[in-house]
Every structure is written in structure tokens, then in C-alpha cells.
XYZ file of C-alpha atoms in Angstrom:
87
model
C 0.000 0.000 0.000
C 1.420 3.367 -0.960
C 2.216 6.035 1.620
C 0.148 8.601 -0.259
C -2.827 6.225 -0.100
C -2.450 6.114 3.692
C -2.534 9.898 3.817
C -5.630 9.943 1.608
C -7.555 7.474 3.768
C -6.553 9.340 6.921
C -7.712 12.670 5.504
C -10.991 11.090 4.394
C -11.899 10.626 8.074
C -11.322 14.225 9.074
C -13.231 17.089 7.507
C -11.298 20.282 6.878
C -7.887 18.772 7.693
C -5.133 19.878 5.406
C -1.517 18.917 5.043
C 0.570 21.905 6.091
C 4.052 20.830 5.053
C 4.818 18.537 2.171
C 8.484 18.006 3.084
C 7.814 14.873 5.180
C 6.912 11.489 3.785
C 3.159 10.829 3.738
C 3.509 8.307 6.594
C 5.449 10.804 8.718
C 2.813 13.429 7.942
C 0.027 11.084 9.060
C 1.899 10.274 12.279
C 2.408 13.984 13.023
C -1.278 14.663 12.415
C -2.210 11.735 14.669
C 0.118 13.042 17.372
C -1.536 16.466 17.203
C -4.948 14.820 17.398
C -4.026 12.653 20.392
C -2.528 15.647 22.200
C -5.779 17.505 21.442
C -3.839 20.458 20.054
C -6.885 21.648 18.119
C -8.882 22.361 21.294
C -8.663 25.167 23.802
C -6.482 24.118 26.777
C -9.386 24.246 29.225
C -11.461 21.736 27.287
C -8.722 19.344 26.170
C -9.266 15.639 26.660
C -6.625 13.162 27.783
C -4.553 11.232 25.266
C -6.426 8.090 26.271
C -9.814 9.677 25.594
C -8.627 11.007 22.241
C -7.175 7.591 21.321
C -10.498 5.921 22.114
C -12.411 8.480 20.042
C -9.986 8.191 17.119
C -10.152 4.388 17.068
C -13.940 4.532 17.308
C -14.037 6.950 14.373
C -11.878 4.602 12.300
C -13.994 1.557 13.190
C -17.245 3.383 12.453
C -15.965 4.548 9.062
C -16.701 2.980 5.691
C -13.027 2.215 5.105
C -11.964 -1.283 4.127
C -11.049 -3.468 7.092
C -7.356 -3.595 6.162
C -7.260 0.212 5.957
C -8.931 0.482 9.352
C -6.385 -1.899 10.861
C -3.489 0.025 9.350
C -4.753 3.337 10.773
C -5.430 1.816 14.202
C -1.911 0.352 14.250
C -0.466 3.756 13.438
C -2.560 5.396 16.167
C -1.294 2.735 18.581
C 2.328 3.351 17.539
C 1.907 7.085 18.089
C 0.204 6.508 21.440
C 3.020 4.197 22.572
C 5.606 6.809 21.594
C 4.302 9.042 24.406
C 5.538 6.605 27.068
């Protein structure tokens, strides 16, 4: 599966998300976007959720999507890798 395909399926889950910097590989870009999502960087500090809550919500969003099962698994694995990198 191509890296750019991974970026496309990730972006299909999130409305109004755009890639800011094209200098990274598509996989690195997806991981950075996942990291920002899990750290809840898009919310005001007073209403931010924990990484665990955001991980749960992200995985639920992937599972509830219309993506093919293998695409869902790939995204969930990446979310898990990013989550484990916080330890």
C-alpha cells in the first residue's frame, strides 16, 4: 500500500484537515497529524481531553468509518504506535 494512499484514507476521516508541510513522507505526515490529534492540540487548553480519551475516540471513528477493514487496521496500528511513543 502506498504512503500517499495512507494519507488519503486518513484525511478522508477528518473534515477540513489539510496537510501543512509537504516536506515529510506521507507516513510521517500522518503520524504527526495523529500526534496532534491525540494531544488535542486543536482544542482550547481548558477543554482538552486526555490522550487516552482522544485515542479511544480516534479508534472509534476509524472503526465506524466505511473504510476497508485492512485500511482500518493500518490506521489503528499507526494510532497505537503514536500513542506508545508518548511513554
